[in-house]
Amino acid sequence: MKSIQSNIKKAKGYLDKNHCIAVPTETVYGLAGNAYSDISVKKIFNLKKRPVNNPLIVHYYDINKLKKDCHINNNFKKLYRKFSPGPISFILKLKKNSKISKFVTNNQNSLAVRFPKHALFRKLLKHLNYPLAAPSANISNRLSSVQASEVKEEFGSKIKYILNGGKCKIGLESTIISLLNKPVILRFGGLDVSKIKKILKKKISIKTNLKNKISPGQFPLHYSPGIPLRMNANKSKKGEAFVLIKKRKITYKNYYYLSKKNDLQQSAKNLYSLLRKIKKDGYKMIAVEKIQNKGIGRAINDRLNRASKY
Ligand code: TXA
Ligand code: MG
């Protein structure tokens, strides 16, 4: 207990001084900085080598803290009540007098906001008097990190502190929904779209592959393990690692299991770490067995599809 308190204090100390730190969330680790501070936000972009026109998600403790920065509407209230804190990010209209650094949004008047569920991160947010801009803790276009050791692999000593909260429960990024006009899903993620539909009781359009990309998370090159990957494979070819989601009668050396029971949640949780491991093991190509396109399986397939464009 005492160490939790002192780690939160340490984390706050760095953030107050405009440093970036890594934080655990229920989806993936974030690279966090004070969203009101130009200096902190610029550091995030530099560390990630992220194009400045790719806006960041800002993390809040609760709706009360959000109200200072964004206009809220009825769709937001319904979804917030049901799903926050949790793996959903909302695009809302930024207030004119908000203190959010203009570098967060690249001067746009909309803001992506999220209320993460991880207890340690919530404790930290509660103690701060500013929200945290936090993109996924990885170098741009690469795989997100789902444990502290992977954050370290990405950034080495370049970041001051990692608030270690263990392995992320979900393992894939949040679902993003724009609520600026009619609800639009911009990214599949940790929260199943069918659950969102049930609450809003209306059709929701899905624009995860826009031509005029408002959300660079929609760019094909995202989430790449850095080696070629193909999906819906029945068997592996020579030299490929073969990623499976259900147990085979015989297991070969190149077989890697996301799950042995066709469990989609478990597969999501294991996905990024497994792809990292395969690369470390020296494979130059990856084949992935067909994964059901339902629930979080849609988000898994979305990430694999983008990775396969490498
Ligand atoms: O689960 C998550 O959402 C993680 C954890 C750390 O919270 N964060 C995350 O952030 O995935 P990031 O930066 O890797 O992805 C955020 C996505 C980007 O694709 C960005 O383009 C999009 O959100 N985005 C941010 N602000 C936006 C806006 N105002 N309008 C449309 N898309 C936006
Ligand atoms: Mg990311």
PDB file of N, CA and C in Angstrom, residues 34-124:
ATOM      1  N   ASN A  34       1.335  16.391 -18.984  1.00  0.00           N
ATOM      2  CA  ASN A  34       0.312  17.390 -18.644  1.00  0.00           C
ATOM      3  C   ASN A  34      -0.309  17.974 -19.923  1.00  0.00           C
ATOM      4  N   ALA A  35      -1.609  17.758 -20.102  1.00  0.00           N
ATOM      5  CA  ALA A  35      -2.273  18.179 -21.343  1.00  0.00           C
ATOM      6  C   ALA A  35      -2.439  19.698 -21.428  1.00  0.00           C
ATOM      7  N   TYR A  36      -2.208  20.401 -20.309  1.00  0.00           N
ATOM      8  CA  TYR A  36      -2.299  21.866 -20.319  1.00  0.00           C
ATOM      9  C   TYR A  36      -0.939  22.507 -20.628  1.00  0.00           C
ATOM     10  N   SER A  37       0.089  21.683 -20.696  1.00  0.00           N
ATOM     11  CA  SER A  37       1.446  22.238 -20.842  1.00  0.00           C
ATOM     12  C   SER A  37       2.011  21.986 -22.247  1.00  0.00           C
ATOM     13  N   ASP A  38       2.323  23.069 -22.960  1.00  0.00           N
ATOM     14  CA  ASP A  38       2.918  22.925 -24.298  1.00  0.00           C
ATOM     15  C   ASP A  38       4.202  22.114 -24.237  1.00  0.00           C
ATOM     16  N   ILE A  39       5.012  22.384 -23.213  1.00  0.00           N
ATOM     17  CA  ILE A  39       6.309  21.695 -23.111  1.00  0.00           C
ATOM     18  C   ILE A  39       6.112  20.194 -23.004  1.00  0.00           C
ATOM     19  N   SER A  40       5.216  19.765 -22.112  1.00  0.00           N
ATOM     20  CA  SER A  40       4.989  18.322 -21.920  1.00  0.00           C
ATOM     21  C   SER A  40       4.466  17.683 -23.188  1.00  0.00           C
ATOM     22  N   VAL A  41       3.515  18.353 -23.818  1.00  0.00           N
ATOM     23  CA  VAL A  41       2.876  17.760 -24.998  1.00  0.00           C
ATOM     24  C   VAL A  41       3.884  17.639 -26.147  1.00  0.00           C
ATOM     25  N   LYS A  42       4.711  18.656 -26.300  1.00  0.00           N
ATOM     26  CA  LYS A  42       5.735  18.581 -27.360  1.00  0.00           C
ATOM     27  C   LYS A  42       6.691  17.424 -27.102  1.00  0.00           C
ATOM     28  N   LYS A  43       7.010  17.200 -25.820  1.00  0.00           N
ATOM     29  CA  LYS A  43       7.907  16.080 -25.482  1.00  0.00           C
ATOM     30  C   LYS A  43       7.295  14.755 -25.917  1.00  0.00           C
ATOM     31  N   ILE A  44       5.989  14.614 -25.724  1.00  0.00           N
ATOM     32  CA  ILE A  44       5.319  13.357 -26.114  1.00  0.00           C
ATOM     33  C   ILE A  44       5.508  13.116 -27.612  1.00  0.00           C
ATOM     34  N   PHE A  45       5.234  14.148 -28.408  1.00  0.00           N
ATOM     35  CA  PHE A  45       5.368  14.003 -29.868  1.00  0.00           C
ATOM     36  C   PHE A  45       6.798  13.626 -30.255  1.00  0.00           C
ATOM     37  N   ASN A  46       7.760  14.279 -29.604  1.00  0.00           N
ATOM     38  CA  ASN A  46       9.165  13.988 -29.929  1.00  0.00           C
ATOM     39  C   ASN A  46       9.554  12.563 -29.578  1.00  0.00           C
ATOM     40  N   LEU A  47       9.199  12.158 -28.367  1.00  0.00           N
ATOM     41  CA  LEU A  47       9.580  10.816 -27.918  1.00  0.00           C
ATOM     42  C   LEU A  47       8.996   9.734 -28.816  1.00  0.00           C
ATOM     43  N   LYS A  48       7.746   9.937 -29.228  1.00  0.00           N
ATOM     44  CA  LYS A  48       7.067   8.925 -30.049  1.00  0.00           C
ATOM     45  C   LYS A  48       7.427   9.031 -31.530  1.00  0.00           C
ATOM     46  N   LYS A  49       8.104  10.108 -31.901  1.00  0.00           N
ATOM     47  CA  LYS A  49       8.345  10.429 -33.318  1.00  0.00           C
ATOM     48  C   LYS A  49       6.998  10.468 -34.039  1.00  0.00           C
ATOM     49  N   ARG A  50       6.062  11.166 -33.431  1.00  0.00           N
ATOM     50  CA  ARG A  50       4.699  11.188 -33.955  1.00  0.00           C
ATOM     51  C   ARG A  50       4.478  12.437 -34.781  1.00  0.00           C
ATOM     52  N   PRO A  51       3.868  12.312 -35.972  1.00  0.00           N
ATOM     53  CA  PRO A  51       3.578  13.512 -36.767  1.00  0.00           C
ATOM     54  C   PRO A  51       2.700  14.483 -35.973  1.00  0.00           C
ATOM     55  N   VAL A  52       3.001  15.771 -36.075  1.00  0.00           N
ATOM     56  CA  VAL A  52       2.293  16.748 -35.239  1.00  0.00           C
ATOM     57  C   VAL A  52       0.810  16.869 -35.594  1.00  0.00           C
ATOM     58  N   ASN A  53       0.419  16.367 -36.766  1.00  0.00           N
ATOM     59  CA  ASN A  53      -1.004  16.467 -37.134  1.00  0.00           C
ATOM     60  C   ASN A  53      -1.815  15.254 -36.670  1.00  0.00           C
ATOM     61  N   ASN A  54      -1.222  14.417 -35.828  1.00  0.00           N
ATOM     62  CA  ASN A  54      -1.957  13.271 -35.275  1.00  0.00           C
ATOM     63  C   ASN A  54      -2.309  13.570 -33.819  1.00  0.00           C
ATOM     64  N   PRO A  55      -3.546  14.025 -33.561  1.00  0.00           N
ATOM     65  CA  PRO A  55      -3.896  14.516 -32.219  1.00  0.00           C
ATOM     66  C   PRO A  55      -3.877  13.425 -31.143  1.00  0.00           C
ATOM     67  N   LEU A  56      -3.766  13.868 -29.881  1.00  0.00           N
ATOM     68  CA  LEU A  56      -3.640  12.934 -28.751  1.00  0.00           C
ATOM     69  C   LEU A  56      -4.968  12.753 -28.013  1.00  0.00           C
ATOM     70  N   ILE A  57      -5.091  11.644 -27.302  1.00  0.00           N
ATOM     71  CA  ILE A  57      -6.249  11.436 -26.422  1.00  0.00           C
ATOM     72  C   ILE A  57      -5.909  12.011 -25.045  1.00  0.00           C
ATOM     73  N   VAL A  58      -6.875  12.724 -24.451  1.00  0.00           N
ATOM     74  CA  VAL A  58      -6.649  13.287 -23.125  1.00  0.00           C
ATOM     75  C   VAL A  58      -7.445  12.482 -22.095  1.00  0.00           C
ATOM     76  N   HIS A  59      -6.758  12.118 -21.004  1.00  0.00           N
ATOM     77  CA  HIS A  59      -7.344  11.241 -19.987  1.00  0.00           C
ATOM     78  C   HIS A  59      -7.774  12.041 -18.755  1.00  0.00           C
ATOM     79  N   TYR A  60      -9.032  11.825 -18.353  1.00  0.00           N
ATOM     80  CA  TYR A  60      -9.623  12.537 -17.213  1.00  0.00           C
ATOM     81  C   TYR A  60     -10.031  11.560 -16.121  1.00  0.00           C
ATOM     82  N   TYR A  61     -10.093  12.098 -14.893  1.00  0.00           N
ATOM     83  CA  TYR A  61     -10.587  11.278 -13.786  1.00  0.00           C
ATOM     84  C   TYR A  61     -12.089  11.055 -13.913  1.00  0.00           C
ATOM     85  N   ASP A  62     -12.817  12.139 -14.173  1.00  0.00           N
ATOM     86  CA  ASP A  62     -14.273  12.003 -14.312  1.00  0.00           C
ATOM     87  C   ASP A  62     -14.875  13.172 -15.102  1.00  0.00           C
ATOM     88  N   ILE A  63     -16.184  13.112 -15.266  1.00  0.00           N
ATOM     89  CA  ILE A  63     -16.903  14.085 -16.093  1.00  0.00           C
ATOM     90  C   ILE A  63     -16.776  15.515 -15.528  1.00  0.00           C
ATOM     91  N   ASN A  64     -16.700  15.636 -14.217  1.00  0.00           N
ATOM     92  CA  ASN A  64     -16.603  16.975 -13.622  1.00  0.00           C
ATOM     93  C   ASN A  64     -15.345  17.700 -14.077  1.00  0.00           C
ATOM     94  N   LYS A  65     -14.249  16.921 -14.105  1.00  0.00           N
ATOM     95  CA  LYS A  65     -12.995  17.538 -14.547  1.00  0.00           C
ATOM     96  C   LYS A  65     -13.040  17.841 -16.042  1.00  0.00           C
ATOM     97  N   LEU A  66     -13.783  17.024 -16.785  1.00  0.00           N
ATOM     98  CA  LEU A  66     -13.858  17.212 -18.243  1.00  0.00           C
ATOM     99  C   LEU A  66     -14.604  18.494 -18.618  1.00  0.00           C
ATOM    100  N   LYS A  67     -15.617  18.824 -17.813  1.00  0.00           N
ATOM    101  CA  LYS A  67     -16.523  19.923 -18.178  1.00  0.00           C
ATOM    102  C   LYS A  67     -15.814  21.261 -18.395  1.00  0.00           C
ATOM    103  N   LYS A  68     -14.657  21.411 -17.779  1.00  0.00           N
ATOM    104  CA  LYS A  68     -13.895  22.658 -17.972  1.00  0.00           C
ATOM    105  C   LYS A  68     -13.398  22.789 -19.407  1.00  0.00           C
ATOM    106  N   ASP A  69     -13.193  21.660 -20.044  1.00  0.00           N
ATOM    107  CA  ASP A  69     -12.517  21.689 -21.343  1.00  0.00           C
ATOM    108  C   ASP A  69     -13.414  21.406 -22.541  1.00  0.00           C
ATOM    109  N   CYS A  70     -14.504  20.644 -22.336  1.00  0.00           N
ATOM    110  CA  CYS A  70     -15.308  20.214 -23.488  1.00  0.00           C
ATOM    111  C   CYS A  70     -16.791  20.481 -23.304  1.00  0.00           C
ATOM    112  N   HIS A  71     -17.487  20.668 -24.433  1.00  0.00           N
ATOM    113  CA  HIS A  71     -18.950  20.708 -24.412  1.00  0.00           C
ATOM    114  C   HIS A  71     -19.446  19.274 -24.381  1.00  0.00           C
ATOM    115  N   ILE A  72     -20.397  18.988 -23.510  1.00  0.00           N
ATOM    116  CA  ILE A  72     -20.902  17.614 -23.500  1.00  0.00           C
ATOM    117  C   ILE A  72     -22.338  17.587 -24.034  1.00  0.00           C
ATOM    118  N   ASN A  73     -22.712  16.450 -24.610  1.00  0.00           N
ATOM    119  CA  ASN A  73     -24.054  16.324 -25.186  1.00  0.00           C
ATOM    120  C   ASN A  73     -24.731  15.048 -24.661  1.00  0.00           C
ATOM    121  N   ASN A  74     -25.979  14.823 -25.102  1.00  0.00           N
ATOM    122  CA  ASN A  74     -26.749  13.703 -24.546  1.00  0.00           C
ATOM    123  C   ASN A  74     -26.161  12.338 -24.881  1.00  0.00           C
ATOM    124  N   ASN A  75     -25.706  12.175 -26.121  1.00  0.00           N
ATOM    125  CA  ASN A  75     -25.097  10.889 -26.478  1.00  0.00           C
ATOM    126  C   ASN A  75     -23.907  10.604 -25.565  1.00  0.00           C
ATOM    127  N   PHE A  76     -23.129  11.639 -25.318  1.00  0.00           N
ATOM    128  CA  PHE A  76     -21.971  11.461 -24.437  1.00  0.00           C
ATOM    129  C   PHE A  76     -22.423  11.031 -23.040  1.00  0.00           C
ATOM    130  N   LYS A  77     -23.437  11.720 -22.508  1.00  0.00           N
ATOM    131  CA  LYS A  77     -23.877  11.412 -21.136  1.00  0.00           C
ATOM    132  C   LYS A  77     -24.323   9.954 -21.016  1.00  0.00           C
ATOM    133  N   LYS A  78     -25.074   9.494 -22.030  1.00  0.00           N
ATOM    134  CA  LYS A  78     -25.564   8.104 -21.999  1.00  0.00           C
ATOM    135  C   LYS A  78     -24.403   7.117 -22.000  1.00  0.00           C
ATOM    136  N   LEU A  79     -23.436   7.360 -22.864  1.00  0.00           N
ATOM    137  CA  LEU A  79     -22.314   6.413 -22.994  1.00  0.00           C
ATOM    138  C   LEU A  79     -21.389   6.505 -21.779  1.00  0.00           C
ATOM    139  N   TYR A  80     -21.211   7.720 -21.291  1.00  0.00           N
ATOM    140  CA  TYR A  80     -20.355   7.917 -20.118  1.00  0.00           C
ATOM    141  C   TYR A  80     -20.923   7.148 -18.925  1.00  0.00           C
ATOM    142  N   ARG A  81     -22.227   7.313 -18.710  1.00  0.00           N
ATOM    143  CA  ARG A  81     -22.882   6.656 -17.572  1.00  0.00           C
ATOM    144  C   ARG A  81     -22.685   5.140 -17.632  1.00  0.00           C
ATOM    145  N   LYS A  82     -22.778   4.597 -18.836  1.00  0.00           N
ATOM    146  CA  LYS A  82     -22.737   3.141 -18.969  1.00  0.00           C
ATOM    147  C   LYS A  82     -21.300   2.591 -19.007  1.00  0.00           C
ATOM    148  N   PHE A  83     -20.413   3.283 -19.674  1.00  0.00           N
ATOM    149  CA  PHE A  83     -19.121   2.649 -20.005  1.00  0.00           C
ATOM    150  C   PHE A  83     -17.876   3.285 -19.380  1.00  0.00           C
ATOM    151  N   SER A  84     -18.029   4.409 -18.714  1.00  0.00           N
ATOM    152  CA  SER A  84     -16.822   5.035 -18.168  1.00  0.00           C
ATOM    153  C   SER A  84     -16.790   4.850 -16.650  1.00  0.00           C
ATOM    154  N   PRO A  85     -15.638   4.622 -16.035  1.00  0.00           N
ATOM    155  CA  PRO A  85     -14.376   4.453 -16.740  1.00  0.00           C
ATOM    156  C   PRO A  85     -14.333   3.132 -17.519  1.00  0.00           C
ATOM    157  N   GLY A  86     -13.667   3.168 -18.680  1.00  0.00           N
ATOM    158  CA  GLY A  86     -13.567   1.971 -19.504  1.00  0.00           C
ATOM    159  C   GLY A  86     -12.961   2.259 -20.864  1.00  0.00           C
ATOM    160  N   PRO A  87     -12.899   1.213 -21.714  1.00  0.00           N
ATOM    161  CA  PRO A  87     -12.109   1.301 -22.958  1.00  0.00           C
ATOM    162  C   PRO A  87     -12.813   1.984 -24.123  1.00  0.00           C
ATOM    163  N   ILE A  88     -13.301   3.197 -23.877  1.00  0.00           N
ATOM    164  CA  ILE A  88     -13.934   3.966 -24.955  1.00  0.00           C
ATOM    165  C   ILE A  88     -13.437   5.415 -24.903  1.00  0.00           C
ATOM    166  N   SER A  89     -13.102   5.959 -26.081  1.00  0.00           N
ATOM    167  CA  SER A  89     -12.689   7.372 -26.191  1.00  0.00           C
ATOM    168  C   SER A  89     -13.740   8.116 -26.995  1.00  0.00           C
ATOM    169  N   PHE A  90     -14.010   9.358 -26.576  1.00  0.00           N
ATOM    170  CA  PHE A  90     -15.054  10.160 -27.208  1.00  0.00           C
ATOM    171  C   PHE A  90     -14.436  11.378 -27.878  1.00  0.00           C
ATOM    172  N   ILE A  91     -14.891  11.696 -29.087  1.00  0.00           N
ATOM    173  CA  ILE A  91     -14.453  12.954 -29.702  1.00  0.00           C
ATOM    174  C   ILE A  91     -15.551  13.984 -29.420  1.00  0.00           C
ATOM    175  N   LEU A  92     -15.158  15.055 -28.724  1.00  0.00           N
ATOM    176  CA  LEU A  92     -16.112  16.098 -28.318  1.00  0.00           C
ATOM    177  C   LEU A  92     -15.620  17.462 -28.788  1.00  0.00           C
ATOM    178  N   LYS A  93     -16.532  18.448 -28.664  1.00  0.00           N
ATOM    179  CA  LYS A  93     -16.160  19.795 -29.065  1.00  0.00           C
ATOM    180  C   LYS A  93     -15.396  20.467 -27.921  1.00  0.00           C
ATOM    181  N   LEU A  94     -14.277  21.043 -28.283  1.00  0.00           N
ATOM    182  CA  LEU A  94     -13.432  21.717 -27.291  1.00  0.00           C
ATOM    183  C   LEU A  94     -14.050  23.075 -26.942  1.00  0.00           C
ATOM    184  N   LYS A  95     -14.006  23.461 -25.650  1.00  0.00           N
ATOM    185  CA  LYS A  95     -14.489  24.793 -25.271  1.00  0.00           C
ATOM    186  C   LYS A  95     -13.456  25.846 -25.669  1.00  0.00           C
ATOM    187  N   LYS A  96     -13.950  27.022 -26.009  1.00  0.00           N
ATOM    188  CA  LYS A  96     -13.032  28.090 -26.449  1.00  0.00           C
ATOM    189  C   LYS A  96     -12.023  28.457 -25.363  1.00  0.00           C
ATOM    190  N   ASN A  97     -12.497  28.459 -24.098  1.00  0.00           N
ATOM    191  CA  ASN A  97     -11.599  28.882 -23.016  1.00  0.00           C
ATOM    192  C   ASN A  97     -10.874  27.715 -22.341  1.00  0.00           C
ATOM    193  N   SER A  98     -10.866  26.564 -23.016  1.00  0.00           N
ATOM    194  CA  SER A  98     -10.190  25.401 -22.419  1.00  0.00           C
ATOM    195  C   SER A  98      -8.679  25.651 -22.331  1.00  0.00           C
ATOM    196  N   LYS A  99      -8.051  24.997 -21.336  1.00  0.00           N
ATOM    197  CA  LYS A  99      -6.603  25.194 -21.173  1.00  0.00           C
ATOM    198  C   LYS A  99      -5.772  24.138 -21.910  1.00  0.00           C
ATOM    199  N   ILE A 100      -6.451  23.250 -22.640  1.00  0.00           N
ATOM    200  CA  ILE A 100      -5.733  22.191 -23.365  1.00  0.00           C
ATOM    201  C   ILE A 100      -4.716  22.816 -24.330  1.00  0.00           C
ATOM    202  N   SER A 101      -3.484  22.311 -24.277  1.00  0.00           N
ATOM    203  CA  SER A 101      -2.437  22.827 -25.174  1.00  0.00           C
ATOM    204  C   SER A 101      -2.876  22.655 -26.625  1.00  0.00           C
ATOM    205  N   LYS A 102      -2.601  23.673 -27.443  1.00  0.00           N
ATOM    206  CA  LYS A 102      -3.023  23.583 -28.848  1.00  0.00           C
ATOM    207  C   LYS A 102      -2.250  22.499 -29.607  1.00  0.00           C
ATOM    208  N   PHE A 103      -1.140  22.064 -29.021  1.00  0.00           N
ATOM    209  CA  PHE A 103      -0.372  20.996 -29.669  1.00  0.00           C
ATOM    210  C   PHE A 103      -1.057  19.623 -29.538  1.00  0.00           C
ATOM    211  N   VAL A 104      -1.924  19.495 -28.526  1.00  0.00           N
ATOM    212  CA  VAL A 104      -2.651  18.226 -28.348  1.00  0.00           C
ATOM    213  C   VAL A 104      -3.531  17.958 -29.558  1.00  0.00           C
ATOM    214  N   THR A 105      -4.215  19.009 -29.993  1.00  0.00           N
ATOM    215  CA  THR A 105      -5.249  18.856 -31.029  1.00  0.00           C
ATOM    216  C   THR A 105      -4.771  19.317 -32.399  1.00  0.00           C
ATOM    217  N   ASN A 106      -3.534  19.782 -32.494  1.00  0.00           N
ATOM    218  CA  ASN A 106      -3.033  20.378 -33.718  1.00  0.00           C
ATOM    219  C   ASN A 106      -3.963  21.528 -34.141  1.00  0.00           C
ATOM    220  N   ASN A 107      -4.364  22.307 -33.134  1.00  0.00           N
ATOM    221  CA  ASN A 107      -5.199  23.499 -33.368  1.00  0.00           C
ATOM    222  C   ASN A 107      -6.626  23.225 -33.820  1.00  0.00           C
ATOM    223  N   GLN A 108      -7.048  21.945 -33.801  1.00  0.00           N
ATOM    224  CA  GLN A 108      -8.445  21.667 -34.181  1.00  0.00           C
ATOM    225  C   GLN A 108      -9.357  22.008 -33.003  1.00  0.00           C
ATOM    226  N   ASN A 109     -10.677  22.089 -33.279  1.00  0.00           N
ATOM    227  CA  ASN A 109     -11.563  22.397 -32.150  1.00  0.00           C
ATOM    228  C   ASN A 109     -12.313  21.185 -31.614  1.00  0.00           C
ATOM    229  N   SER A 110     -11.791  19.983 -31.913  1.00  0.00           N
ATOM    230  CA  SER A 110     -12.353  18.787 -31.280  1.00  0.00           C
ATOM    231  C   SER A 110     -11.278  18.133 -30.419  1.00  0.00           C
ATOM    232  N   LEU A 111     -11.717  17.374 -29.411  1.00  0.00           N
ATOM    233  CA  LEU A 111     -10.758  16.724 -28.508  1.00  0.00           C
ATOM    234  C   LEU A 111     -11.178  15.274 -28.257  1.00  0.00           C
ATOM    235  N   ALA A 112     -10.216  14.358 -28.317  1.00  0.00           N
ATOM    236  CA  ALA A 112     -10.471  12.964 -27.935  1.00  0.00           C
ATOM    237  C   ALA A 112     -10.262  12.846 -26.429  1.00  0.00           C
ATOM    238  N   VAL A 113     -11.274  12.316 -25.727  1.00  0.00           N
ATOM    239  CA  VAL A 113     -11.165  12.196 -24.263  1.00  0.00           C
ATOM    240  C   VAL A 113     -11.492  10.773 -23.830  1.00  0.00           C
ATOM    241  N   ARG A 114     -10.922  10.397 -22.699  1.00  0.00           N
ATOM    242  CA  ARG A 114     -11.122   9.024 -22.221  1.00  0.00           C
ATOM    243  C   ARG A 114     -10.985   8.998 -20.713  1.00  0.00           C
ATOM    244  N   PHE A 115     -11.702   8.055 -20.095  1.00  0.00           N
ATOM    245  CA  PHE A 115     -11.684   7.879 -18.640  1.00  0.00           C
ATOM    246  C   PHE A 115     -11.195   6.462 -18.365  1.00  0.00           C
ATOM    247  N   PRO A 116      -9.889   6.306 -18.167  1.00  0.00           N
ATOM    248  CA  PRO A 116      -9.325   4.961 -18.044  1.00  0.00           C
ATOM    249  C   PRO A 116      -9.743   4.289 -16.740  1.00  0.00           C
ATOM    250  N   LYS A 117      -9.754   2.957 -16.779  1.00  0.00           N
ATOM    251  CA  LYS A 117     -10.289   2.209 -15.637  1.00  0.00           C
ATOM    252  C   LYS A 117      -9.227   1.700 -14.665  1.00  0.00           C
ATOM    253  N   HIS A 118      -7.980   1.599 -15.112  1.00  0.00           N
ATOM    254  CA  HIS A 118      -6.937   1.029 -14.261  1.00  0.00           C
ATOM    255  C   HIS A 118      -6.847   1.788 -12.928  1.00  0.00           C
ATOM    256  N   ALA A 119      -6.936   1.036 -11.816  1.00  0.00           N
ATOM    257  CA  ALA A 119      -7.052   1.670 -10.492  1.00  0.00           C
ATOM    258  C   ALA A 119      -5.870   2.602 -10.183  1.00  0.00           C
ATOM    259  N   LEU A 120      -4.671   2.161 -10.554  1.00  0.00           N
ATOM    260  CA  LEU A 120      -3.477   2.951 -10.247  1.00  0.00           C
ATOM    261  C   LEU A 120      -3.489   4.273 -11.028  1.00  0.00           C
ATOM    262  N   PHE A 121      -3.852   4.181 -12.284  1.00  0.00           N
ATOM    263  CA  PHE A 121      -3.901   5.384 -13.125  1.00  0.00           C
ATOM    264  C   PHE A 121      -4.991   6.334 -12.607  1.00  0.00           C
ATOM    265  N   ARG A 122      -6.113   5.761 -12.180  1.00  0.00           N
ATOM    266  CA  ARG A 122      -7.189   6.612 -11.652  1.00  0.00           C
ATOM    267  C   ARG A 122      -6.734   7.351 -10.387  1.00  0.00           C
ATOM    268  N   LYS A 123      -5.998   6.644  -9.580  1.00  0.00           N
ATOM    269  CA  LYS A 123      -5.487   7.264  -8.361  1.00  0.00           C
ATOM    270  C   LYS A 123      -4.600   8.462  -8.720  1.00  0.00           C
ATOM    271  N   LEU A 124      -3.763   8.256  -9.717  1.00  0.00           N
ATOM    272  CA  LEU A 124      -2.871   9.332 -10.151  1.00  0.00           C
ATOM    273  C   LEU A 124      -3.692  10.516 -10.676  1.00  0.00           C
TER     274      LEU A 124
END
